[in-house]
Short mmCIF file of C-alpha atoms in Angstrom, two decimals:
data_model
loop_
_atom_site.label_atom_id
_atom_site.label_comp_id
_atom_site.label_asym_id
_atom_site.label_seq_id
_atom_site.Cartn_x
_atom_site.Cartn_y
_atom_site.Cartn_z
CA UNK V 1 36.02 -16.67 -21.37
CA UNK V 2 32.97 -16.86 -24.34
CA UNK V 3 31.06 -18.86 -22.30
CA UNK V 4 31.59 -16.71 -18.87
CA UNK V 5 30.49 -13.46 -21.63
CA UNK V 6 27.67 -15.54 -22.38
CA UNK V 7 26.56 -15.56 -18.94
CA UNK V 8 26.99 -12.97 -18.06
CA UNK V 9 24.83 -11.48 -21.15
CA UNK V 10 22.17 -13.35 -20.31
CA UNK V 11 21.97 -11.82 -16.82
CA UNK V 12 22.11 -8.89 -18.06
CA UNK V 13 19.18 -9.65 -20.56
CA UNK V 14 16.92 -12.06 -18.25
CA UNK V 15 17.44 -9.02 -15.13
CA UNK V 16 15.91 -6.46 -17.83
CA UNK V 17 13.19 -8.28 -19.03
CA UNK V 18 12.14 -8.84 -15.24
CA UNK V 19 12.93 -5.07 -14.59
CA UNK V 20 10.39 -3.88 -17.27
CA UNK V 21 7.78 -6.44 -15.74
CA UNK V 22 8.72 -5.32 -12.49
CA UNK V 23 8.35 -1.73 -14.04
CA UNK V 24 4.99 -2.07 -16.17
CA UNK V 25 3.35 -4.48 -13.02
CA UNK V 26 3.89 -1.29 -10.45
CA UNK V 27 2.50 1.59 -12.77
CA UNK V 28 -1.02 -0.17 -14.04
CA UNK V 29 -0.96 -1.80 -9.28
CA UNK V 30 -0.20 2.28 -8.96
CA UNK V 31 -2.95 3.29 -10.31
CA UNK V 32 -4.87 1.37 -7.65
CA UNK V 33 -2.02 3.00 -4.85
CA UNK V 34 -2.91 6.50 -6.39
CA UNK V 35 -6.57 6.31 -5.28
CA UNK V 36 -6.28 4.30 -2.20
CA UNK V 37 -3.78 6.66 -1.07
CA UNK V 38 -5.90 10.14 -2.41
CA UNK V 39 -8.91 8.57 -0.47
CA UNK V 40 -7.08 7.99 3.17
CA UNK V 41 -6.19 11.83 2.75
CA UNK V 42 -10.57 13.36 2.63
CA UNK V 43 -10.03 12.12 6.19
CA UNK V 44 -8.57 15.77 6.64
CA UNK V 45 -11.74 17.07 5.40
CA UNK V 46 -14.17 14.35 6.73
CA UNK V 47 -16.06 10.95 7.47
CA UNK V 48 -18.57 11.47 5.05
CA UNK V 49 -16.77 12.12 2.24
CA UNK V 50 -14.32 9.80 2.91
CA UNK V 51 -17.46 7.05 2.08
CA UNK V 52 -18.27 9.17 -0.08
CA UNK V 53 -15.83 8.34 -2.93
CA UNK V 54 -14.35 4.98 -1.23
CA UNK V 55 -18.14 4.06 -2.26
CA UNK V 56 -18.01 6.02 -5.58
CA UNK V 57 -13.92 3.42 -6.21
CA UNK V 58 -15.05 0.33 -4.98
CA UNK V 59 -17.74 0.26 -7.26
CA UNK V 60 -14.80 0.15 -10.31
CA UNK V 61 -11.86 -1.09 -8.83
CA UNK V 62 -14.46 -4.33 -6.55
CA UNK V 63 -15.47 -5.11 -10.75
CA UNK V 64 -15.16 -9.33 -10.08
CA UNK V 65 -12.49 -8.96 -13.29
CA UNK V 66 -10.57 -5.89 -12.53
CA UNK V 67 -10.44 -6.63 -9.45
CA UNK V 68 -8.20 -10.34 -9.45
CA UNK V 69 -6.49 -8.47 -12.53
CA UNK V 70 -5.19 -6.10 -9.44
CA UNK V 71 -4.33 -8.60 -7.38
CA UNK V 72 -2.85 -11.13 -10.17
CA UNK V 73 -0.43 -7.19 -10.99
CA UNK V 74 0.58 -7.32 -7.09
CA UNK V 75 1.78 -10.84 -7.57
CA UNK V 76 3.41 -10.57 -10.72
CA UNK V 77 5.12 -7.23 -8.53
CA UNK V 78 6.08 -8.16 -5.61
CA UNK V 79 8.05 -11.61 -7.42
CA UNK V 80 9.92 -9.77 -10.07
CA UNK V 81 10.89 -7.83 -7.08
CA UNK V 82 11.95 -10.83 -5.10
CA UNK V 83 13.76 -12.46 -7.93
CA UNK V 84 15.26 -9.30 -8.61
CA UNK V 85 16.52 -8.90 -5.55
CA UNK V 86 18.17 -12.30 -5.43
CA UNK V 87 19.69 -11.08 -8.53
CA UNK V 88 21.45 -8.39 -6.26
CA UNK V 89 22.81 -11.07 -3.88
CA UNK V 90 26.30 -10.68 -2.88
CA UNK V 91 27.17 -7.15 -3.91
CA UNK V 92 28.99 -5.23 -2.60
CA UNK V 93 27.01 -2.24 -3.68
CA UNK V 94 25.99 0.56 -1.57
CA UNK V 95 22.36 2.11 -3.33
CA UNK V 96 21.80 5.58 -2.52
CA UNK V 97 19.26 6.44 0.39
CA UNK V 98 16.25 7.10 -1.52
CA UNK V 99 17.14 3.51 -2.64
CA UNK V 100 17.59 1.73 -0.04
CA UNK V 101 14.09 3.78 1.83
CA UNK V 102 12.54 2.60 -1.51
CA UNK V 103 13.07 -0.83 -0.74
CA UNK V 104 13.00 -0.49 3.02
CA UNK V 105 8.66 0.60 1.61
CA UNK V 106 8.28 -2.41 -0.11
CA UNK V 107 9.48 -5.09 2.69
CA UNK V 108 7.18 -2.84 5.28
CA UNK V 109 4.42 -3.32 2.05
CA UNK V 110 4.80 -6.63 1.20
CA UNK V 111 5.13 -8.06 4.67
CA UNK V 112 1.68 -6.51 5.43
CA UNK V 113 -0.26 -6.24 1.93
CA UNK V 114 -2.21 -9.45 1.95
CA UNK V 115 -3.25 -9.46 5.16
CA UNK V 116 -4.30 -5.87 4.72
CA UNK V 117 -6.54 -6.41 1.38
CA UNK V 118 -8.01 -9.25 3.98
CA UNK V 119 -9.00 -7.76 7.30
CA UNK V 120 -10.49 -5.16 4.32
CA UNK V 121 -12.04 -7.54 2.16
CA UNK V 122 -13.46 -10.60 4.28
CA UNK V 123 -15.68 -8.28 6.28
CA UNK V 124 -17.21 -6.85 3.14
CA UNK V 125 -17.58 -10.42 1.51
CA UNK V 126 -19.07 -12.32 4.54
CA UNK V 127 -20.69 -10.24 7.17
CA UNK V 128 -21.59 -7.12 3.84
CA UNK V 129 -19.69 -4.94 6.45
CA UNK V 130 -16.94 -2.78 3.43
CA UNK V 131 -14.31 -0.84 6.23
CA UNK V 132 -16.27 3.03 5.40
CA UNK V 133 -14.37 5.97 7.62
CA UNK V 134 -16.11 3.79 10.65
CA UNK V 135 -13.49 0.73 9.88
CA UNK V 136 -10.60 2.37 10.21
CA UNK V 137 -11.52 4.15 13.33
CA UNK V 138 -12.72 1.25 14.79
CA UNK V 139 -9.37 -0.67 13.69
CA UNK V 140 -7.65 1.77 15.93
CA UNK V 141 -9.94 2.33 18.74
CA UNK V 142 -9.55 -1.44 19.18
CA UNK V 143 -5.91 -1.74 19.38
CA UNK V 144 -4.39 1.79 19.12
CA UNK V 145 -0.61 1.17 19.97
CA UNK V 146 -0.90 -1.36 17.07
CA UNK V 147 -2.40 1.04 14.41
CA UNK V 148 -1.74 3.99 14.66
CA UNK V 149 2.05 3.85 14.09
CA UNK V 150 0.77 0.53 11.24
CA UNK V 151 -1.51 2.94 9.03
CA UNK V 152 1.31 5.42 9.53
CA UNK V 153 3.99 3.58 8.02
CA UNK V 154 2.12 1.90 5.57
CA UNK V 155 0.59 5.32 4.90
CA UNK V 156 4.08 6.34 4.26
CA UNK V 157 6.06 3.66 2.46
CA UNK V 158 2.51 2.53 0.32
CA UNK V 159 3.65 6.98 -0.48
CA UNK V 160 7.38 6.78 -0.75
CA UNK V 161 7.07 3.86 -3.10
CA UNK V 162 4.93 5.00 -5.62
CA UNK V 163 6.37 8.31 -5.79
CA UNK V 164 10.25 7.19 -6.53
CA UNK V 165 9.06 3.62 -8.26
CA UNK V 166 6.95 5.88 -11.04
CA UNK V 167 9.99 8.28 -12.58
CA UNK V 168 12.47 4.13 -11.78
CA UNK V 169 9.40 2.11 -14.04
CA UNK V 170 9.01 4.67 -16.66
CA UNK V 171 13.11 4.79 -17.47
CA UNK V 172 13.07 1.23 -17.75
CA UNK V 173 10.43 1.46 -20.25
CA UNK V 174 13.00 4.15 -21.87
CA UNK V 175 10.66 6.85 -20.52
CA UNK V 176 12.56 9.59 -19.23
CA UNK V 177 10.83 11.43 -15.91
CA UNK V 178 11.79 14.94 -15.75
CA UNK V 179 14.61 15.33 -13.07
CA UNK V 180 12.55 17.71 -11.11
CA UNK V 181 10.05 15.03 -9.44
CA UNK V 182 13.24 12.55 -9.85
CA UNK V 183 16.07 14.35 -7.33
CA UNK V 184 15.96 17.19 -4.93
CA UNK V 185 12.73 19.75 -3.30
CA UNK V 186 10.40 18.28 -6.53
CA UNK V 187 10.88 14.87 -4.59
CA UNK V 188 11.14 15.59 -0.78
CA UNK V 189 8.51 17.68 -0.75
CA UNK V 190 5.41 16.45 -1.89
CA UNK V 191 6.34 13.24 -0.32
CA UNK V 192 7.20 15.41 2.97
CA UNK V 193 3.68 16.92 2.63
CA UNK V 194 2.41 13.15 1.14
CA UNK V 195 3.47 11.99 4.74
CA UNK V 196 2.15 15.14 6.86
CA UNK V 197 -1.15 14.27 5.04
CA UNK V 198 -1.77 11.11 6.21
CA UNK V 199 -0.92 11.40 9.78
CA UNK V 200 -2.95 14.78 10.26
CA UNK V 201 -5.98 11.75 8.38
CA UNK V 202 -4.88 9.48 11.01
CA UNK V 203 -6.53 12.21 13.59
CA UNK V 204 -9.01 12.39 11.73
CA UNK V 205 -10.25 8.93 11.69
CA UNK V 206 -8.99 8.83 15.33
CA UNK V 207 -11.24 11.61 16.12
CA UNK V 208 -8.96 14.38 16.70
CA UNK V 209 -9.95 16.99 13.80
CA UNK V 210 -12.86 16.11 14.45
CA UNK V 211 -15.93 15.15 16.51
CA UNK V 212 -16.87 11.61 15.35
CA UNK V 213 -19.23 8.68 15.18
CA UNK V 214 -18.77 5.80 18.02
CA UNK V 215 -15.70 3.67 15.90
CA UNK V 216 -18.25 0.69 18.33
CA UNK V 217 -21.22 1.76 16.59
CA UNK V 218 -21.01 0.72 12.50
CA UNK V 219 -21.39 -2.50 10.55
CA UNK V 220 -17.68 -3.77 10.71
CA UNK V 221 -16.86 -2.80 14.19
CA UNK V 222 -20.34 -4.87 14.94
CA UNK V 223 -19.23 -7.77 12.17
CA UNK V 224 -14.94 -8.30 13.98
CA UNK V 225 -17.25 -8.78 16.89
CA UNK V 226 -19.27 -11.03 16.03
CA UNK V 227 -15.76 -13.39 14.74
CA UNK V 228 -14.10 -12.14 18.15
CA UNK V 229 -17.22 -13.80 19.97
CA UNK V 230 -17.15 -17.50 18.23
CA UNK V 231 -13.77 -17.19 17.86
CA UNK V 232 -14.33 -16.91 21.91
CA UNK V 233 -16.46 -20.01 22.03
CA UNK V 234 -14.75 -21.54 19.60
CA UNK V 235 -11.59 -21.49 22.09
CA UNK V 236 -13.45 -22.66 25.40
#
């Protein structure tokens, strides 16, 4: 029995440590996520404001040491989450709806986040063509049936994961967030409002809310068109 009790205790301690590692890494990365979501909401207003904010923010979070630290923090957060998920195998307890949604959002984000980073950063690094407003518009014009639902789910999943996860992370570190933002209208109202703003931002990128420049006439679009032409030639 002593051996069993020791194993259970060690497992609980390891899970607590993983929870704290996941909490710290999540809180650190949430600062970038919040900036990214704030930038997205500005597309409701107009392209110039969106680009101005992104240009200023890029000067900070794309400073190479900070950018590498952000990527490392994200990897730590995902790995610790996967390890905790493996530790839950065999559990028959059904988590509450909000926690299930939090985990579904995490799965979606983890599945696409590195591809998203590559698709936006590689053109900037190798073709000096950061996406800005025109780049997002280009992708939605190029493959609307893919990118409208993709961006909507990416933004809403990020918003939900952030808003639910921050109080949980603080709790894992011994800081109790106010109950008013952990449940009830204090949780669902800002999440629902934020989701609506994200959908409106996509309509801005798509040229529904206001007139936008030609989505094909920007450096990001030209960089992708050049890459696609090269791939087409190589396949012949």
